[in-house]
Amino acid sequence: MRSARIITFMIFALIILSIFNFFRNVSAEEDLLIKVNSDFTINMKSATDFSINVEMDVVWAIAFGEEYNEAEIQSLLISTDIDEIEALAVIKNNVHNSLSTQMINIFGYGNINALNSKPFIEASLFYENFNANLSSSFFNMNESVNAHDFVNGVLDMGANVSYRFYLQSEHGWNNTFNFILADKMVIKFANTTNVNTELSKAAWTVYNRTGSSTGKTGEIAIGYRNPTSPTAQSEDIFLGFELDCTSGSSTILTINLDGEIVNIKNYNVIPSFISNFDNVPADGLRLLIDNGFITLKDIKQKTYDALTEIILQALETPQFNQTIDLSFKWGNFSTTNHQDYYELDNMDTNPPIRGVLTDSNILLKINDISSKALFGLVNAGAVANVSKGDINFGDRIKSIGNRYNITLKMPEDVVLDNEKPYIWNDSKTFTGNIYSKNPPSYLEEEISTMVEINVKTTDLNLVSFFTGNTQLTFELTLNEECSYNISPVPEEFNLPNKISIDLLNSDALRICFEEGIFSSEDVNAFLTAEKDDFEKRIAKIIPGLEAIGNVNRDTFEKSLQWDGDISKMGEEIPVKTASYAHTSLPVSSMLSIAPPSFKIQTQTYNFTGIEGQSVSYKMIFPQGVDIALSDSFGKVEVKKMSDGRKYFELTIESDESDIFVEVKCDIMPSALFIIGLFMPCIISFFITLVLIIILLMLRKKKKGRKPSREPVEYEAPIEEDITRYEEEDYYVPPPPVSK
């Protein structure tokens, strides 16, 4: 019974539904105005710009309540009857309105531009043309996105673009939608069997003569046959390392992160209708920035920051032995006016999105000395041979995994194997000779030494005077200054083995001292050797004289001061070393009372040359002394200083280093000088004489003095009887003695 009731209920429901559909179809038929068989030819001029031609065969229509079949409609097309012309106008209007509604439903409101206000007729068929421009809303993107630029741009970079068209037919219409792609496009996918991938055509048909169809979704994915930038398999950020030594004073490290292709998969910004677009060329990044999908800050934080850490780990090696302090900025082609740098039909990697890392002062070493020292020596005429292990930079860059170049920018006129700048990478090694195209040229040394002996004071040796020898004491100040304009490398120092130079100019010496090529221990040894040579030289000049030398370090350090410009390595201002000593020299003299005379013994001084140097000697005498000289070579000259003191000097040139000049010097003191010399003796004599006179006068005065009164005579004391107290029980003191 229960089953019978269910079956009865189902039959009843079917009857009700049939009646409902009958009346609905009757109602729809009553509203139906036209029946059309149409072909939509949709030419994709670009990924967002469509040219649409609709060809319509109207097989039935109603106008002013009167129905027209296909044959009757054909007759209306050629009729001149006013009523029939008006009926045709109604049919055209109905066709146009119904077609416009379908176009909006398919392509979206606001994206359709009808090229005809009403259908035109050719060969008994109705036609209308439209242009469709897909906006960002069609793709469910933000309105700020330029759909045309974005969609066409990504296609030129190897991406695939998927479309979903809601294909519909109005009641009474049977539509076939033919999509024809531009020649440069190919169909990647279409959810229809009517597809020709070779001709890039796909078609869908929607039948809705009865009004029961709700349409279908046409899905199609397209790509470019030959995109400018085919899909990359991996990220490609080129690393450009620049070592800028052009200033000479410091080395600036610049690392250009040239994002030619950047993987943005983890950015999660690409709309779902775009596929095959993880590794994006530089122009694609600009396109994404322009349309608000990403920012430069996103690229820095999600890509460049992580890469920077990897770079630092590769650079800060034990060989480099320093910490790099990098600052970041964007390159010229990365910040403004992005559209100036890309074209939608030429989306490539040039120019890259450049991030610039900079450390304004790193210690670059080549051949184990600073770059400033090396290029300074090269500008002074040195040649430096270099190979892969001779530079303290980049030994682990290959481990980063990115393509790279290292560029060495050298000072003016300096080249490496005749290349400037010099670029090396994984396939080209750092090797060759570094030299200057305009080096100074020196044929001989230019070193000069000045020895000065200054007799500051002359004293009489009083002890010798009173013992009859009459010896003088010369108080001497001894100075020696050596000027190095052009010299070989001093034997206390060593240059790196792979740097060759015959003669160093003074600026080359300065940079060696300044940059630590010559160690402080070696410098001390050099100055000590200069002092020792000074002591030996003085001992030769004045035999028997002992002079304990001292290094004048202040003179040396002042001579090392310079402008630091390694592009002008010259010899004009020398590096100086100086030594000094203070000592006394005993000089014999002869004093005669009758006849009165005073003569200083003739002095002999010995002067020699120094190999490879010009040496000058100067001896200054005190005021009041005249000198007469003789030497075997006639080199000695007597001159007078501005304060009247006499001195002599001679110079032995570098090519005369083997000569020996003996100078005999007669010292002729003036009367005033002699008086001044003996003044202490005279004063001492007069003081002694005065003291003797005073003592004699005192003794004489004491002997001649007379007594003023006679001597007093005293009486003998009277003795008293003291025995009378002997019997007493108490002590009685004795009486005082009478005077």
XYZ file of C-alpha atoms in Angstrom:
739
model
C 0.000 0.000 0.000
C 2.759 2.388 0.961
C 4.647 1.794 -2.323
C 1.490 2.383 -4.316
C 1.012 5.743 -2.590
C 4.572 6.833 -3.414
C 4.164 5.903 -7.071
C 0.819 7.764 -7.210
C 2.478 10.869 -5.678
C 5.321 10.822 -8.184
C 2.941 10.510 -11.153
C 0.941 13.420 -9.806
C 4.074 15.561 -9.455
C 5.161 14.834 -13.000
C 1.793 15.881 -14.288
C 1.965 19.159 -12.377
C 5.505 19.880 -13.692
C 4.476 19.113 -17.243
C 1.559 21.496 -16.982
C 3.876 24.175 -15.489
C 6.457 23.768 -18.289
C 3.734 23.871 -20.897
C 2.399 27.170 -19.666
C 5.933 28.538 -19.201
C 6.867 27.628 -22.765
C 3.649 29.106 -23.998
C 4.463 32.295 -22.091
C 8.014 32.321 -23.435
C 6.782 31.749 -26.942
C 4.455 34.663 -26.475
C 7.458 36.873 -25.438
C 9.697 35.614 -28.242
C 10.381 38.243 -30.886
C 13.087 36.670 -33.072
C 14.777 33.418 -33.831
C 18.397 33.681 -34.986
C 21.228 31.410 -36.046
C 24.434 33.379 -35.446
C 28.188 33.058 -35.752
C 30.374 35.196 -33.450
C 33.846 35.614 -34.952
C 36.009 36.884 -32.107
C 39.437 37.985 -33.250
C 41.890 38.437 -30.393
C 44.009 41.371 -31.572
C 45.730 41.313 -28.203
C 45.146 39.542 -24.938
C 42.568 42.157 -23.929
C 41.450 43.734 -27.220
C 38.937 41.826 -29.313
C 37.411 42.599 -32.682
C 34.023 40.869 -32.942
C 31.981 40.302 -36.085
C 28.522 38.771 -35.638
C 26.826 37.174 -38.623
C 23.103 36.521 -38.054
C 20.568 34.557 -40.028
C 17.145 35.624 -38.755
C 14.807 32.696 -39.402
C 11.714 34.009 -37.654
C 10.574 37.351 -36.315
C 7.491 39.221 -35.222
C 6.776 42.876 -35.882
C 3.641 44.808 -35.046
C 2.042 41.538 -33.990
C 2.672 39.906 -37.331
C 4.964 36.906 -37.685
C 7.510 36.583 -40.480
C 9.238 33.381 -41.462
C 12.675 33.226 -43.032
C 11.397 33.620 -46.599
C 9.187 36.523 -45.642
C 12.044 38.216 -43.872
C 14.147 37.835 -47.000
C 11.437 39.592 -48.995
C 11.362 42.419 -46.462
C 14.994 43.007 -47.181
C 14.238 44.099 -50.757
C 10.767 45.567 -50.261
C 10.053 49.238 -50.837
C 6.703 49.161 -49.097
C 6.589 51.567 -46.158
C 4.884 49.079 -43.845
C 7.345 46.350 -44.699
C 10.270 48.740 -44.305
C 8.984 49.655 -40.858
C 8.537 45.983 -39.992
C 12.150 45.340 -41.041
C 13.263 48.242 -38.853
C 11.503 46.675 -35.875
C 13.197 43.352 -36.561
C 16.601 45.064 -36.839
C 16.030 46.848 -33.583
C 15.041 43.638 -31.824
C 18.113 41.882 -33.225
C 20.380 44.741 -32.102
C 18.958 44.926 -28.577
C 19.099 41.182 -28.046
C 22.649 40.992 -29.420
C 23.846 43.888 -27.228
C 22.504 42.146 -24.135
C 24.379 38.982 -25.030
C 27.607 40.881 -25.684
C 27.447 42.537 -22.262
C 26.758 39.199 -20.576
C 29.787 37.661 -22.266
C 32.397 40.429 -22.097
C 31.208 42.568 -19.244
C 29.529 45.875 -18.914
C 31.544 48.861 -20.033
C 33.945 46.814 -22.119
C 31.844 46.728 -25.313
C 31.831 49.295 -28.051
C 29.271 48.752 -30.845
C 30.567 49.944 -34.168
C 27.034 50.037 -35.662
C 23.894 51.588 -34.270
C 21.874 48.858 -35.958
C 22.594 45.739 -37.984
C 23.567 46.079 -41.592
C 22.566 43.565 -44.189
C 24.703 41.787 -46.726
C 23.634 38.809 -48.848
C 20.414 38.343 -46.889
C 22.286 38.155 -43.566
C 22.370 40.565 -40.680
C 25.763 41.797 -39.427
C 27.084 43.812 -36.527
C 30.630 44.646 -35.456
C 31.941 45.339 -31.980
C 35.175 46.060 -30.202
C 35.664 44.536 -26.790
C 38.330 45.693 -24.353
C 38.652 43.549 -21.264
C 39.064 45.578 -18.094
C 40.598 44.601 -14.761
C 37.140 43.702 -13.416
C 36.810 40.971 -16.059
C 39.843 39.309 -14.482
C 38.693 40.065 -10.925
C 41.600 42.424 -10.386
C 41.746 45.749 -8.598
C 40.570 48.666 -10.696
C 43.999 50.314 -10.362
C 45.501 47.537 -12.506
C 45.991 48.355 -16.153
C 44.606 45.085 -17.546
C 45.868 45.734 -21.055
C 49.482 46.331 -19.995
C 49.547 43.646 -17.344
C 48.010 40.773 -19.323
C 49.830 41.496 -22.573
C 53.054 42.106 -20.684
C 53.061 38.778 -18.838
C 52.356 36.918 -22.076
C 55.526 38.385 -23.590
C 57.435 36.877 -20.660
C 56.265 33.302 -21.261
C 53.244 33.302 -18.953
C 49.942 31.619 -19.768
C 46.669 33.541 -19.447
C 43.365 31.774 -18.782
C 39.947 33.192 -19.691
C 36.482 32.218 -18.522
C 33.761 33.460 -20.862
C 30.146 32.893 -19.826
C 28.798 32.093 -23.269
C 25.057 32.621 -23.516
C 22.294 32.639 -26.109
C 19.142 34.638 -25.740
C 15.839 32.802 -26.067
C 15.420 31.960 -29.735
C 19.115 32.203 -30.558
C 21.535 29.470 -31.542
C 25.057 30.949 -31.245
C 28.410 29.631 -32.314
C 31.368 31.456 -30.742
C 34.550 31.266 -32.821
C 37.688 32.520 -31.067
C 40.559 33.262 -33.420
C 43.862 34.151 -31.840
C 46.452 36.534 -33.231
C 49.323 34.952 -35.115
C 51.738 35.305 -32.210
C 49.384 33.464 -29.864
C 48.838 29.779 -29.297
C 46.112 27.868 -27.504
C 47.396 26.117 -24.411
C 44.005 24.753 -23.356
C 40.330 24.950 -24.321
C 37.365 23.076 -22.822
C 35.882 22.281 -26.196
C 36.405 19.586 -28.748
C 36.137 22.093 -31.561
C 39.675 23.371 -31.336
C 42.485 23.712 -33.848
C 45.748 24.416 -32.060
C 47.701 24.840 -35.272
C 45.381 27.595 -36.508
C 44.817 28.843 -32.951
C 41.049 28.561 -33.234
C 38.441 27.308 -30.790
C 34.649 27.283 -30.994
C 31.674 26.747 -28.690
C 27.991 26.468 -29.674
C 25.098 27.340 -27.370
C 21.562 26.348 -28.480
C 18.666 28.143 -26.888
C 15.828 28.079 -29.358
C 13.394 27.007 -26.678
C 14.760 29.312 -23.961
C 15.718 26.474 -21.657
C 19.549 26.873 -21.913
C 21.485 28.748 -19.264
C 24.636 28.868 -21.407
C 28.058 27.367 -20.848
C 31.485 28.442 -19.644
C 34.105 28.692 -22.336
C 37.575 28.259 -20.863
C 40.645 28.986 -22.910
C 44.279 29.450 -21.968
C 46.700 31.153 -24.305
C 50.388 31.938 -24.572
C 52.816 33.482 -27.024
C 54.534 31.397 -29.671
C 57.808 33.267 -29.241
C 57.771 35.476 -26.181
C 60.608 37.964 -25.793
C 61.554 36.329 -22.492
C 60.646 32.640 -22.444
C 59.899 31.170 -19.062
C 63.106 30.928 -17.044
C 63.761 27.792 -15.072
C 65.497 29.606 -12.227
C 66.259 32.950 -10.707
C 69.131 34.938 -12.198
C 70.588 37.808 -10.182
C 73.906 38.882 -11.592
C 76.467 40.085 -9.050
C 78.753 42.903 -10.090
C 81.575 43.487 -7.613
C 83.436 46.762 -8.122
C 86.691 47.613 -6.341
C 87.145 51.330 -6.946
C 90.728 52.395 -6.260
C 90.672 55.453 -8.527
C 90.907 57.975 -5.694
C 94.126 56.448 -4.438
C 93.258 57.225 -0.821
C 90.747 54.430 -0.217
C 89.025 51.482 -1.869
C 85.262 51.615 -2.296
C 83.472 48.293 -2.545
C 80.265 48.374 -4.591
C 78.134 45.292 -5.163
C 75.467 45.608 -7.835
C 72.630 43.126 -7.351
C 71.326 43.079 -10.919
C 67.970 41.335 -10.739
C 67.597 40.122 -14.306
C 65.189 37.332 -13.333
C 63.684 37.169 -9.838
C 61.660 34.310 -8.406
C 58.489 35.779 -6.901
C 56.655 32.575 -6.082
C 56.838 33.248 -2.362
C 55.490 36.777 -2.895
C 51.991 35.268 -3.473
C 50.806 38.195 -5.587
C 50.165 36.749 -9.048
C 46.433 36.400 -9.894
C 45.138 32.863 -10.384
C 44.395 33.340 -14.099
C 48.152 33.768 -14.723
C 50.308 30.646 -14.734
C 53.889 29.716 -15.583
C 55.100 32.994 -14.144
C 57.319 32.327 -11.114
C 60.654 33.599 -12.449
C 60.028 37.129 -13.609
C 62.354 39.232 -15.826
C 63.304 42.742 -14.762
C 60.697 44.359 -17.020
C 58.094 42.098 -15.457
C 59.074 43.353 -12.017
C 58.601 46.903 -13.234
C 55.213 45.930 -14.646
C 54.197 44.409 -11.316
C 55.385 47.512 -9.456
C 53.504 49.843 -11.794
C 50.295 47.916 -11.234
C 50.586 47.694 -7.480
C 51.264 43.975 -7.103
C 54.657 44.457 -5.456
C 56.959 47.252 -4.299
C 60.702 47.723 -4.380
C 60.625 47.175 -0.632
C 59.155 43.708 -1.235
C 62.000 42.845 -3.606
C 64.593 44.015 -1.097
C 63.085 42.213 1.895
C 62.099 38.965 0.181
C 64.986 38.549 -2.241
C 67.925 40.934 -1.907
C 68.309 40.863 1.893
C 68.719 37.089 1.957
C 71.182 37.261 -0.934
C 73.158 39.973 0.876
C 73.691 37.683 3.856
C 75.009 34.944 1.567
C 77.362 37.439 -0.088
C 78.733 38.610 3.264
C 79.456 35.054 4.326
C 81.353 34.497 1.087
C 83.375 37.724 1.359
C 84.323 37.840 5.040
C 86.951 35.121 4.803
C 90.155 34.709 6.801
C 92.053 36.006 3.791
C 89.958 39.205 3.708
C 90.156 39.473 7.523
C 87.762 42.377 8.056
C 84.088 43.127 8.586
C 82.152 44.678 5.728
C 79.647 47.415 6.561
C 77.233 47.600 3.632
C 74.650 50.284 2.963
C 71.807 49.712 0.469
C 70.215 51.882 -2.174
C 68.420 51.345 -5.478
C 70.141 51.868 -8.805
C 69.167 54.450 -11.402
C 66.875 52.181 -13.425
C 64.975 50.850 -10.425
C 63.243 53.742 -8.704
C 61.321 56.097 -10.991
C 59.488 56.122 -14.307
C 59.416 52.362 -14.701
C 57.401 52.603 -17.919
C 60.322 54.383 -19.557
C 62.318 51.172 -19.318
C 60.015 48.523 -20.779
C 57.862 47.864 -23.820
C 54.952 45.435 -23.777
C 56.155 43.653 -26.881
C 59.771 43.542 -25.689
C 59.693 42.497 -22.041
C 63.246 41.491 -21.197
C 65.898 41.624 -18.497
C 67.522 44.886 -19.536
C 68.003 47.059 -17.614
C 67.955 44.888 -14.496
C 66.395 45.874 -11.201
C 69.575 46.998 -9.497
C 70.166 47.050 -5.786
C 73.435 48.710 -4.826
C 75.438 47.672 -1.754
C 78.341 49.927 -0.760
C 81.168 49.963 1.754
C 83.039 53.247 1.314
C 86.324 52.048 2.776
C 87.645 48.507 2.722
C 91.228 47.353 3.091
C 92.069 45.827 -0.255
C 95.434 44.106 -0.342
C 97.371 43.079 -3.430
C 100.661 41.231 -3.005
C 100.071 41.520 0.744
C 100.218 45.322 0.807
C 97.420 47.881 0.671
C 96.057 48.890 -2.713
C 97.122 52.473 -2.007
C 100.683 51.329 -1.424
C 100.733 49.099 -4.489
C 99.316 51.680 -6.892
C 101.548 54.355 -5.359
C 104.620 52.252 -6.016
C 103.380 51.490 -9.537
C 102.974 55.212 -10.190
C 106.535 55.615 -8.918
C 107.791 53.174 -11.551
C 107.291 49.721 -10.021
C 105.870 46.695 -11.820
C 103.739 44.284 -9.782
C 103.167 40.757 -10.968
C 99.863 39.368 -9.686
C 98.008 36.092 -9.801
C 94.825 34.618 -8.351
C 96.026 34.280 -4.771
C 97.638 37.720 -4.591
C 94.432 39.663 -3.907
C 92.578 39.328 -0.606
C 89.139 39.602 -2.187
C 86.747 37.167 -3.778
C 88.278 33.772 -3.110
C 84.855 32.305 -2.176
C 82.516 34.287 -4.433
C 81.970 31.249 -6.616
C 80.280 29.490 -3.675
C 77.379 31.982 -3.847
C 76.161 30.247 -7.004
C 75.300 33.381 -9.016
C 76.935 34.632 -12.160
C 79.397 37.389 -11.295
C 82.114 39.752 -12.421
C 84.762 41.453 -10.304
C 85.917 44.803 -11.658
C 89.111 46.474 -10.467
C 89.092 50.202 -11.168
C 92.637 51.515 -10.990
C 94.083 55.035 -10.758
C 94.819 57.055 -13.845
C 97.461 55.576 -16.185
C 97.584 52.303 -14.222
C 96.658 49.129 -16.120
C 96.679 45.398 -15.546
C 97.877 43.560 -18.639
C 96.976 46.688 -20.617
C 93.336 46.463 -19.480
C 91.532 49.180 -17.567
C 89.348 48.461 -15.755
C 90.330 44.850 -15.284
C 87.422 42.395 -15.101
C 87.627 38.787 -14.015
C 85.155 36.065 -13.106
C 84.756 32.312 -12.933
C 86.120 31.848 -16.440
C 88.838 34.525 -16.384
C 91.414 34.665 -13.601
C 93.097 37.603 -11.920
C 96.608 37.515 -13.354
C 99.179 39.666 -15.130
C 101.427 42.677 -14.556
C 100.237 45.921 -13.020
C 102.157 48.900 -14.328
C 101.811 52.576 -15.190
C 101.680 53.859 -18.732
C 103.417 57.051 -17.646
C 105.937 56.165 -14.920
C 108.866 58.365 -13.847
C 112.274 57.229 -15.027
C 115.439 57.524 -12.941
C 118.981 56.683 -14.053
C 120.861 57.402 -10.836
C 120.462 57.984 -7.155
C 119.857 61.413 -5.644
C 120.857 61.363 -1.979
C 122.528 64.240 -0.183
C 124.005 64.445 3.307
C 124.769 67.601 5.279
C 127.157 67.413 8.248
C 127.385 70.491 10.450
C 129.920 71.015 13.259
C 129.080 74.057 15.336
C 131.642 75.307 17.880
C 129.108 76.829 20.239
C 131.531 77.981 22.951
C 135.253 78.016 23.678
C 136.495 77.806 27.263
C 139.900 77.858 28.862
C 140.733 74.735 30.801
C 141.692 76.352 34.136
C 143.367 73.259 35.466
C 145.592 73.084 32.447
C 146.233 76.811 32.659
C 147.476 76.669 36.227
C 149.575 73.640 35.403
C 151.165 75.408 32.490
C 149.488 73.644 29.505
C 146.979 76.341 28.405
C 144.435 73.953 26.855
C 141.132 75.113 25.354
C 137.824 73.255 25.303
C 135.549 73.518 22.230
C 131.900 72.760 23.068
C 130.532 71.169 19.890
C 127.007 70.640 18.582
C 127.086 68.052 15.795
C 124.241 67.556 13.312
C 123.838 65.374 10.276
C 120.852 65.443 7.913
C 120.450 62.982 5.063
C 117.976 63.789 2.260
C 116.602 60.906 0.191
C 115.163 62.129 -3.127
C 115.933 59.042 -5.206
C 117.431 55.974 -3.638
C 117.554 52.203 -3.843
C 115.608 50.274 -1.241
C 117.636 50.635 1.984
C 119.157 47.346 3.070
C 117.090 47.353 6.279
C 113.871 47.101 4.226
C 112.293 44.621 1.838
C 109.542 45.000 -0.757
C 107.231 42.084 -1.618
C 108.971 39.607 -3.908
C 106.557 40.174 -6.806
C 107.117 43.938 -6.883
C 110.156 45.077 -8.849
C 111.624 48.584 -8.812
C 115.237 49.775 -9.020
C 115.026 53.230 -7.472
C 112.472 54.665 -5.070
C 111.593 58.339 -5.159
C 110.831 60.161 -1.925
C 107.041 59.753 -2.234
C 107.513 56.034 -2.770
C 109.506 55.906 0.463
C 106.768 57.845 2.227
C 104.037 55.473 1.140
C 106.110 52.492 2.223
C 106.485 53.993 5.687
C 102.872 55.181 5.835
C 101.262 51.935 4.689
C 103.420 49.663 6.836
C 105.374 47.989 4.053
C 108.391 48.831 6.182
C 107.722 47.681 9.737
C 108.378 49.849 12.798
C 111.194 47.484 13.796
C 112.830 47.956 10.409
C 112.364 51.720 10.638
C 114.102 51.763 14.019
C 116.936 49.672 12.610
C 117.249 52.043 9.643
C 117.418 55.158 11.825
C 119.878 53.473 14.187
C 122.112 52.583 11.243
C 121.966 56.211 10.113
C 123.034 57.300 13.613
C 125.878 54.784 13.681
C 127.128 56.037 10.321
C 126.984 59.575 11.719
C 129.147 58.596 14.694
C 131.689 56.924 12.430
C 131.769 59.940 10.143
C 132.454 62.333 13.029
C 135.201 60.067 14.315
C 136.864 60.259 10.880
C 136.529 64.030 10.650
C 138.064 64.700 14.079
C 140.241 61.776 15.060
C 140.019 60.876 18.704
C 136.696 62.664 19.240
C 134.037 60.551 20.893
C 130.480 61.560 19.978
C 127.461 59.633 21.202
C 124.812 60.155 18.541
C 121.061 60.488 18.906
C 118.287 60.051 16.362
C 116.301 63.191 15.602
C 113.007 61.391 15.019
C 111.035 64.607 14.801
C 112.866 65.633 11.624
C 112.267 62.199 10.112
C 108.546 62.131 10.906
C 107.965 65.673 9.667
C 109.597 64.774 6.358
C 107.078 61.926 5.923
C 104.157 64.356 5.793
C 102.696 64.751 2.286
C 99.436 65.262 0.402
C 98.933 61.508 -0.103
C 98.200 61.921 -3.821
C 99.475 58.699 -5.369
C 98.817 60.005 -8.860
C 101.757 62.405 -8.429
C 104.577 60.312 -7.019
C 107.628 62.581 -7.134
C 111.091 63.145 -5.700
C 111.069 66.927 -5.256
C 110.611 66.928 -1.480
C 113.043 64.492 0.149
C 112.586 62.126 3.039
C 115.043 63.179 5.734
C 116.883 61.399 8.493
C 118.777 63.355 11.150
C 121.230 62.558 13.910
C 122.831 64.844 16.487
C 125.336 64.858 19.342
C 126.788 67.221 21.945
C 130.416 66.814 22.958
C 133.585 68.726 23.826
C 136.940 68.831 22.035
C 140.209 69.665 23.816
C 142.417 71.963 21.722
C 146.028 72.799 22.545
C 147.177 76.418 22.576
C 150.362 78.350 23.418
C 150.531 81.376 25.726
C 153.656 83.546 25.902
C 154.212 86.355 28.394
C 157.318 87.853 26.828
C 156.754 88.709 24.196
C 152.998 88.441 24.880
C 151.265 86.129 22.431
C 148.512 83.499 22.243
C 148.246 80.913 19.504
C 145.832 77.999 18.953
C 147.422 74.900 17.546
C 146.621 74.208 13.879
C 143.708 71.786 13.576
C 143.450 69.004 11.029
C 140.052 67.740 9.796
C 139.522 64.772 7.490
C 136.590 64.699 5.076
C 135.590 61.785 2.868
C 132.900 61.134 0.297
C 129.919 58.756 0.601
C 129.228 56.253 -2.131
C 126.200 57.213 -4.195
C 125.681 60.452 -2.302
C 126.548 64.100 -2.413
C 127.868 65.140 1.004
C 128.450 68.642 2.336
C 130.435 69.568 5.426
C 130.106 72.796 7.367
C 132.051 73.920 10.439
C 131.031 77.084 12.274
C 133.366 78.958 14.616
C 132.453 81.373 17.399
C 132.508 85.152 17.053
C 135.876 86.824 17.404
C 137.725 84.064 15.593
C 139.220 84.234 12.132
C 140.229 81.131 10.238
C 142.742 80.289 7.531
C 142.370 77.014 5.633
C 144.248 74.877 3.205
C 143.300 71.601 1.483
C 144.786 69.540 -1.287
C 141.729 69.735 -3.595
C 140.836 73.390 -3.203
C 137.274 72.574 -2.278
C 137.054 74.451 0.995
C 135.375 77.835 1.068
C 135.355 80.287 3.972
C 132.165 82.241 4.467
C 130.572 84.515 7.007
C 127.198 84.129 8.645
C 124.756 86.963 9.154
C 125.823 87.323 12.798
C 129.476 87.681 11.846
C 130.663 84.187 12.653
C 133.072 82.551 10.235
C 132.580 79.087 8.856
C 133.952 76.881 6.153
C 132.219 74.351 3.951
C 133.032 71.877 1.242
C 131.026 69.484 -0.887
C 132.069 66.118 -2.234
C 129.872 64.944 -5.096
C 128.539 61.428 -5.503
C 131.051 60.639 -8.249
C 133.922 61.671 -5.943
C 133.158 59.264 -3.148
C 136.665 57.808 -3.197
C 138.534 61.058 -2.463
C 139.941 62.080 0.914
C 140.144 65.793 1.743
C 142.449 66.853 4.577
C 141.800 70.366 5.753
C 144.279 72.271 7.919
C 142.700 75.059 9.856
C 144.514 77.904 11.607
C 142.312 79.520 14.213
C 143.249 83.132 14.908
C 141.486 84.661 17.871
C 141.037 88.396 18.201
C 142.195 90.417 21.230
C 138.677 90.649 22.545
C 138.275 86.882 22.097
C 141.503 86.278 24.051
C 140.413 88.655 26.793
C 137.091 86.916 26.947
C 138.843 83.572 26.963
C 141.148 84.554 29.868
C 138.604 86.656 31.668
C 137.796 83.855 34.152
C 141.520 83.605 34.972
C 141.868 87.371 35.328
C 138.828 87.551 37.531
C 140.093 84.609 39.562
C 143.533 86.289 39.896
C 142.095 89.579 41.056
C 139.749 87.876 43.483
C 142.674 85.885 44.889
C 144.818 89.001 45.096
C 142.114 90.930 46.893
C 141.646 88.122 49.386
C 145.405 87.963 50.101
C 145.582 91.712 50.657
C 142.641 91.583 53.026
C 144.220 88.785 55.047
C 147.571 90.602 55.273
C 145.936 93.786 56.404
C 144.010 91.948 59.101
C 147.170 90.306 60.470
C 149.129 93.554 60.466
C 146.393 95.360 62.320
C 146.269 92.680 65.021
C 150.057 92.839 65.691
C 150.175 96.633 66.156
C 147.470 96.885 68.931
C 148.586 98.303 72.671
C 146.990 97.332 76.171
C 144.528 99.963 77.660
C 145.111 99.311 81.564
C 147.374 97.553 83.966
C 146.607 94.036 85.023
C 144.574 93.506 88.267
C 146.210 91.637 91.106
C 144.089 89.557 93.454
C 144.843 88.843 97.152
C 145.128 85.328 98.424
C 141.982 84.062 100.129
C 141.777 84.236 103.996
C 141.189 80.847 105.486
C 138.567 80.729 108.275
C 138.387 78.408 111.252
C 135.959 75.704 110.474
C 136.717 73.403 113.246
C 134.262 75.053 115.580
C 131.433 73.285 113.788
C 132.809 69.837 113.910
C 131.018 68.964 117.154
C 127.595 69.978 115.791
C 124.927 67.360 114.835
C 123.871 69.175 111.658
C 125.655 69.998 108.476
C 127.088 73.422 108.206
C 128.271 74.422 104.699
C 131.681 76.005 104.480
C 131.817 79.788 104.232
C 132.234 81.380 100.782
C 135.703 82.166 99.646
C 136.608 85.818 99.985
C 137.656 87.665 96.827
